[in-house]
């Protein structure tokens, strides 16, 4: 599950993901609790209530500014509202899950010690949130996954397994079986796993997004984003006519001839 990657990146007592609905309501769809070296999934009551975005000052700020909010010490920050269920929290971090310019969800971390989060923590979280946001967006497009946490977890898993390889010398692209399945097709139906690059782009990527994908490949080659991997968020067209968002991370590998 998506949240299970977090303990390797950052410390927390609890971590959760909340979905934002078009009407401003929030729904928690995943959570983890960590105690020393033990991590367990949080049980989410079916009737769990979260205040609407506009009624929660911290969440509203995250959505409005589309940026991370950190409370270093809840005992000394007027923005923090104390409730019985949050009385033990001393540090808090909330991060927007963005798809384009839309906030589709919120990642929330908390710790029971003060000063657990800082700008370095924020950068670590920023490396995690794009994949989480795209996975949630895909989950919504695949089916009405808000009916249960189990459905969302499966959709998040599917959203992460696609892989493709581009050979610039031959101008071909090779898809995995999992990615073809995500596009509602198969190697048998398409005549193999490898295709001319331009043909694959025209068939599976929305026309207006082809330049985005092409630029990401070029940026990766030229090393214009040396501090981190080059990523792109592109809309793909499945063979049954659905439109899905795919977040891709580009890594360049050279053969013996460079």
Short mmCIF file of C-alpha atoms in Angstrom, two decimals:
data_model
loop_
_atom_site.label_atom_id
_atom_site.label_comp_id
_atom_site.label_asym_id
_atom_site.label_seq_id
_atom_site.Cartn_x
_atom_site.Cartn_y
_atom_site.Cartn_z
CA UNK A 1 0.00 0.00 0.00
CA UNK A 2 1.08 3.53 -0.75
CA UNK A 3 1.57 4.73 2.84
CA UNK A 4 3.82 1.79 3.66
CA UNK A 5 6.62 3.54 1.73
CA UNK A 6 6.61 6.47 4.18
CA UNK A 7 8.43 5.01 7.22
CA UNK A 8 11.56 4.70 5.07
CA UNK A 9 11.37 8.44 4.26
CA UNK A 10 10.20 10.24 7.36
CA UNK A 11 9.30 9.76 11.02
CA UNK A 12 5.69 9.85 12.22
CA UNK A 13 3.34 8.54 14.88
CA UNK A 14 0.41 8.43 12.49
CA UNK A 15 0.08 9.08 8.76
CA UNK A 16 -3.12 9.38 6.80
CA UNK A 17 -4.48 10.30 3.39
CA UNK A 18 -7.70 12.26 3.00
CA UNK A 19 -9.61 12.64 -0.26
CA UNK A 20 -11.19 15.98 -1.13
CA UNK A 21 -14.63 15.84 -2.69
CA UNK A 22 -15.95 18.50 -5.11
CA UNK A 23 -18.41 19.68 -2.43
CA UNK A 24 -15.57 20.41 0.03
CA UNK A 25 -16.08 17.30 2.14
CA UNK A 26 -13.12 15.17 3.24
CA UNK A 27 -12.86 11.42 3.59
CA UNK A 28 -9.98 9.52 5.15
CA UNK A 29 -9.09 6.51 2.99
CA UNK A 30 -5.86 5.24 4.48
CA UNK A 31 -3.84 5.44 7.65
CA UNK A 32 -0.79 4.03 9.41
CA UNK A 33 0.28 4.10 13.04
CA UNK A 34 3.94 3.64 13.99
CA UNK A 35 5.15 2.70 17.46
CA UNK A 36 8.90 2.16 17.67
CA UNK A 37 9.62 -0.50 15.01
CA UNK A 38 6.02 -1.66 14.67
CA UNK A 39 3.74 -0.29 11.97
CA UNK A 40 0.05 -1.10 11.75
CA UNK A 41 -2.86 -0.07 9.58
CA UNK A 42 -5.33 2.28 11.21
CA UNK A 43 -8.91 1.09 11.27
CA UNK A 44 -11.16 3.79 9.83
CA UNK A 45 -14.75 3.81 11.13
CA UNK A 46 -17.33 3.85 8.37
CA UNK A 47 -19.02 6.84 10.01
CA UNK A 48 -15.80 8.78 10.69
CA UNK A 49 -16.50 12.50 10.34
CA UNK A 50 -14.06 15.13 9.13
CA UNK A 51 -14.99 18.77 9.01
CA UNK A 52 -15.45 20.31 5.54
CA UNK A 53 -12.38 22.05 4.13
CA UNK A 54 -13.78 25.54 4.74
CA UNK A 55 -14.37 24.78 8.44
CA UNK A 56 -10.78 23.71 9.13
CA UNK A 57 -8.31 26.59 9.03
CA UNK A 58 -5.20 24.43 8.52
CA UNK A 59 -6.72 22.32 5.74
CA UNK A 60 -8.12 25.45 4.08
CA UNK A 61 -4.65 27.02 4.04
CA UNK A 62 -3.13 23.91 2.47
CA UNK A 63 -5.78 23.84 -0.26
CA UNK A 64 -5.70 27.60 -0.91
CA UNK A 65 -1.90 27.95 -1.03
CA UNK A 66 -1.30 24.46 -2.48
CA UNK A 67 1.70 24.10 -0.21
CA UNK A 68 2.84 22.22 2.88
CA UNK A 69 1.91 23.50 6.34
CA UNK A 70 4.06 22.57 9.35
CA UNK A 71 3.29 23.06 13.03
CA UNK A 72 6.51 22.49 14.95
CA UNK A 73 4.93 22.56 18.40
CA UNK A 74 1.16 22.34 18.81
CA UNK A 75 1.43 23.59 22.41
CA UNK A 76 2.84 26.91 21.18
CA UNK A 77 0.94 27.55 17.94
CA UNK A 78 -2.39 29.37 17.96
CA UNK A 79 -3.43 27.68 14.72
CA UNK A 80 -3.72 24.30 16.44
CA UNK A 81 -7.14 23.29 17.73
CA UNK A 82 -7.08 20.79 20.58
CA UNK A 83 -9.54 17.91 20.58
CA UNK A 84 -9.52 14.85 22.85
CA UNK A 85 -8.39 12.58 20.01
CA UNK A 86 -5.50 14.91 19.05
CA UNK A 87 -4.27 15.91 22.52
CA UNK A 88 -1.11 13.81 22.27
CA UNK A 89 0.04 15.36 18.99
CA UNK A 90 3.01 17.73 19.34
CA UNK A 91 4.18 18.10 15.71
CA UNK A 92 1.99 18.17 12.59
CA UNK A 93 2.54 18.32 8.82
CA UNK A 94 -0.08 18.59 6.10
CA UNK A 95 0.76 18.36 2.38
CA UNK A 96 -1.46 18.83 -0.68
CA UNK A 97 -1.75 16.01 -3.22
CA UNK A 98 -1.79 17.88 -6.52
CA UNK A 99 -2.81 16.81 -10.01
CA UNK A 100 -2.14 19.78 -12.25
CA UNK A 101 -3.67 22.73 -10.38
CA UNK A 102 -6.20 20.61 -8.48
CA UNK A 103 -5.79 19.44 -4.88
CA UNK A 104 -7.23 15.92 -4.89
CA UNK A 105 -6.24 15.02 -1.35
CA UNK A 106 -4.17 15.77 1.74
CA UNK A 107 -1.32 13.80 3.29
CA UNK A 108 -1.18 14.31 7.06
CA UNK A 109 1.66 13.29 9.38
CA UNK A 110 1.92 13.81 13.10
CA UNK A 111 4.37 13.05 15.91
CA UNK A 112 4.05 13.00 19.70
CA UNK A 113 7.27 15.00 20.14
CA UNK A 114 7.77 18.70 19.27
CA UNK A 115 9.93 19.96 16.38
CA UNK A 116 9.72 16.69 14.47
CA UNK A 117 9.20 18.42 11.12
CA UNK A 118 11.16 21.13 9.30
CA UNK A 119 11.97 22.23 5.75
CA UNK A 120 14.04 19.12 5.16
CA UNK A 121 10.99 17.07 6.12
CA UNK A 122 8.92 19.11 3.67
CA UNK A 123 11.31 18.29 0.81
CA UNK A 124 11.10 14.57 1.60
CA UNK A 125 7.31 14.76 1.57
CA UNK A 126 7.34 16.65 -1.74
CA UNK A 127 9.21 13.72 -3.28
CA UNK A 128 6.40 11.40 -2.21
CA UNK A 129 3.21 13.36 -2.88
CA UNK A 130 3.18 13.48 -6.74
CA UNK A 131 2.93 9.70 -7.05
CA UNK A 132 0.28 9.58 -4.34
CA UNK A 133 -1.77 12.28 -6.09
CA UNK A 134 -1.65 10.57 -9.49
CA UNK A 135 -2.52 7.23 -7.94
CA UNK A 136 -5.58 8.74 -6.27
CA UNK A 137 -6.64 10.45 -9.48
CA UNK A 138 -6.37 7.18 -11.39
CA UNK A 139 -8.31 5.41 -8.67
CA UNK A 140 -11.15 7.87 -9.10
CA UNK A 141 -11.14 7.43 -12.86
CA UNK A 142 -11.07 3.64 -12.73
CA UNK A 143 -14.10 3.25 -10.48
CA UNK A 144 -15.95 4.71 -7.57
CA UNK A 145 -13.27 3.69 -5.12
CA UNK A 146 -14.56 5.85 -2.29
CA UNK A 147 -16.91 2.99 -1.35
CA UNK A 148 -14.15 1.21 0.51
CA UNK A 149 -10.51 1.58 1.47
CA UNK A 150 -9.78 -1.83 -0.03
CA UNK A 151 -10.84 -0.72 -3.52
CA UNK A 152 -8.64 2.37 -3.29
CA UNK A 153 -5.62 0.35 -2.15
CA UNK A 154 -5.96 -1.95 -5.15
CA UNK A 155 -6.31 0.96 -7.57
CA UNK A 156 -3.23 2.62 -6.05
CA UNK A 157 -1.29 -0.62 -6.59
CA UNK A 158 -2.36 -0.81 -10.24
CA UNK A 159 -1.44 2.84 -10.80
CA UNK A 160 2.18 2.18 -9.78
CA UNK A 161 3.04 -0.92 -11.83
CA UNK A 162 3.20 0.51 -15.36
CA UNK A 163 6.62 0.70 -17.02
CA UNK A 164 7.94 1.56 -20.48
CA UNK A 165 11.34 1.88 -22.11
CA UNK A 166 12.21 4.25 -24.97
CA UNK A 167 15.10 3.50 -27.33
CA UNK A 168 16.07 6.83 -28.88
CA UNK A 169 18.35 5.28 -31.48
CA UNK A 170 15.61 3.11 -32.98
CA UNK A 171 12.79 5.49 -31.97
CA UNK A 172 10.83 2.64 -30.42
CA UNK A 173 9.00 2.22 -27.13
CA UNK A 174 8.53 -1.04 -25.22
CA UNK A 175 5.57 -1.49 -22.87
CA UNK A 176 5.24 -4.03 -20.09
CA UNK A 177 2.30 -6.40 -19.90
CA UNK A 178 1.06 -4.48 -16.84
CA UNK A 179 1.04 -1.15 -18.66
CA UNK A 180 -0.77 -2.63 -21.65
CA UNK A 181 -3.33 -4.05 -19.23
CA UNK A 182 -3.73 -0.60 -17.70
CA UNK A 183 -4.50 0.66 -21.21
CA UNK A 184 -7.10 -2.12 -21.61
CA UNK A 185 -5.15 -4.02 -24.24
CA UNK A 186 -2.53 -6.78 -24.53
CA UNK A 187 0.61 -7.74 -26.46
CA UNK A 188 -1.44 -10.33 -28.36
CA UNK A 189 -3.97 -7.74 -29.45
CA UNK A 190 -1.31 -5.12 -30.32
CA UNK A 191 1.09 -7.53 -32.02
CA UNK A 192 3.86 -7.39 -29.43
CA UNK A 193 5.31 -5.20 -26.70
CA UNK A 194 7.44 -2.90 -28.89
CA UNK A 195 6.06 -0.12 -31.11
CA UNK A 196 7.31 2.83 -33.17
CA UNK A 197 7.48 5.71 -30.69
CA UNK A 198 5.43 8.19 -32.73
CA UNK A 199 2.76 5.59 -33.42
CA UNK A 200 2.41 4.73 -29.73
CA UNK A 201 2.19 8.39 -28.72
CA UNK A 202 -0.51 9.08 -31.29
CA UNK A 203 -2.52 6.03 -30.23
CA UNK A 204 -2.31 6.18 -26.45
CA UNK A 205 -1.49 9.79 -25.44
CA UNK A 206 -3.89 12.71 -25.80
CA UNK A 207 -2.71 14.93 -28.64
CA UNK A 208 -2.33 18.04 -26.47
CA UNK A 209 -0.15 16.09 -23.99
CA UNK A 210 2.32 14.62 -26.50
CA UNK A 211 4.55 17.70 -26.29
CA UNK A 212 4.63 17.39 -22.48
CA UNK A 213 5.84 13.79 -22.69
CA UNK A 214 8.37 14.61 -25.41
CA UNK A 215 9.79 17.53 -23.45
CA UNK A 216 10.23 15.37 -20.34
CA UNK A 217 12.28 12.87 -22.36
CA UNK A 218 14.42 15.66 -23.80
CA UNK A 219 14.94 17.25 -20.37
CA UNK A 220 16.07 13.90 -18.96
CA UNK A 221 18.60 13.48 -21.79
CA UNK A 222 19.99 16.98 -21.47
CA UNK A 223 20.21 16.74 -17.68
CA UNK A 224 18.28 19.96 -17.12
CA UNK A 225 16.87 18.62 -13.87
CA UNK A 226 20.05 17.30 -12.33
CA UNK A 227 18.89 17.46 -8.70
CA UNK A 228 16.04 14.99 -9.12
CA UNK A 229 14.39 12.65 -11.59
CA UNK A 230 12.44 14.21 -14.44
CA UNK A 231 8.71 13.58 -14.14
CA UNK A 232 5.66 14.27 -16.27
CA UNK A 233 1.92 13.99 -15.76
CA UNK A 234 0.25 12.95 -19.00
CA UNK A 235 -3.24 11.83 -19.97
CA UNK A 236 -3.45 8.45 -21.69
CA UNK A 237 -6.34 7.12 -23.75
CA UNK A 238 -7.33 3.49 -23.10
CA UNK A 239 -8.64 1.28 -25.88
CA UNK A 240 -12.16 1.46 -24.44
CA UNK A 241 -12.15 5.26 -24.57
CA UNK A 242 -11.36 6.15 -20.94
CA UNK A 243 -8.90 8.92 -20.09
CA UNK A 244 -6.43 8.20 -17.27
CA UNK A 245 -3.63 10.27 -15.76
CA UNK A 246 -0.19 8.66 -15.76
CA UNK A 247 2.74 10.06 -13.82
CA UNK A 248 6.08 8.98 -15.32
CA UNK A 249 9.59 9.18 -13.89
CA UNK A 250 12.31 9.27 -16.57
CA UNK A 251 15.76 7.79 -16.03
CA UNK A 252 18.45 7.84 -18.74
CA UNK A 253 20.69 4.85 -19.33
CA UNK A 254 23.55 4.75 -21.85
CA UNK A 255 24.92 1.73 -23.71
CA UNK A 256 28.63 1.05 -24.25
CA UNK A 257 28.65 3.47 -27.20
CA UNK A 258 27.24 6.31 -25.09
#
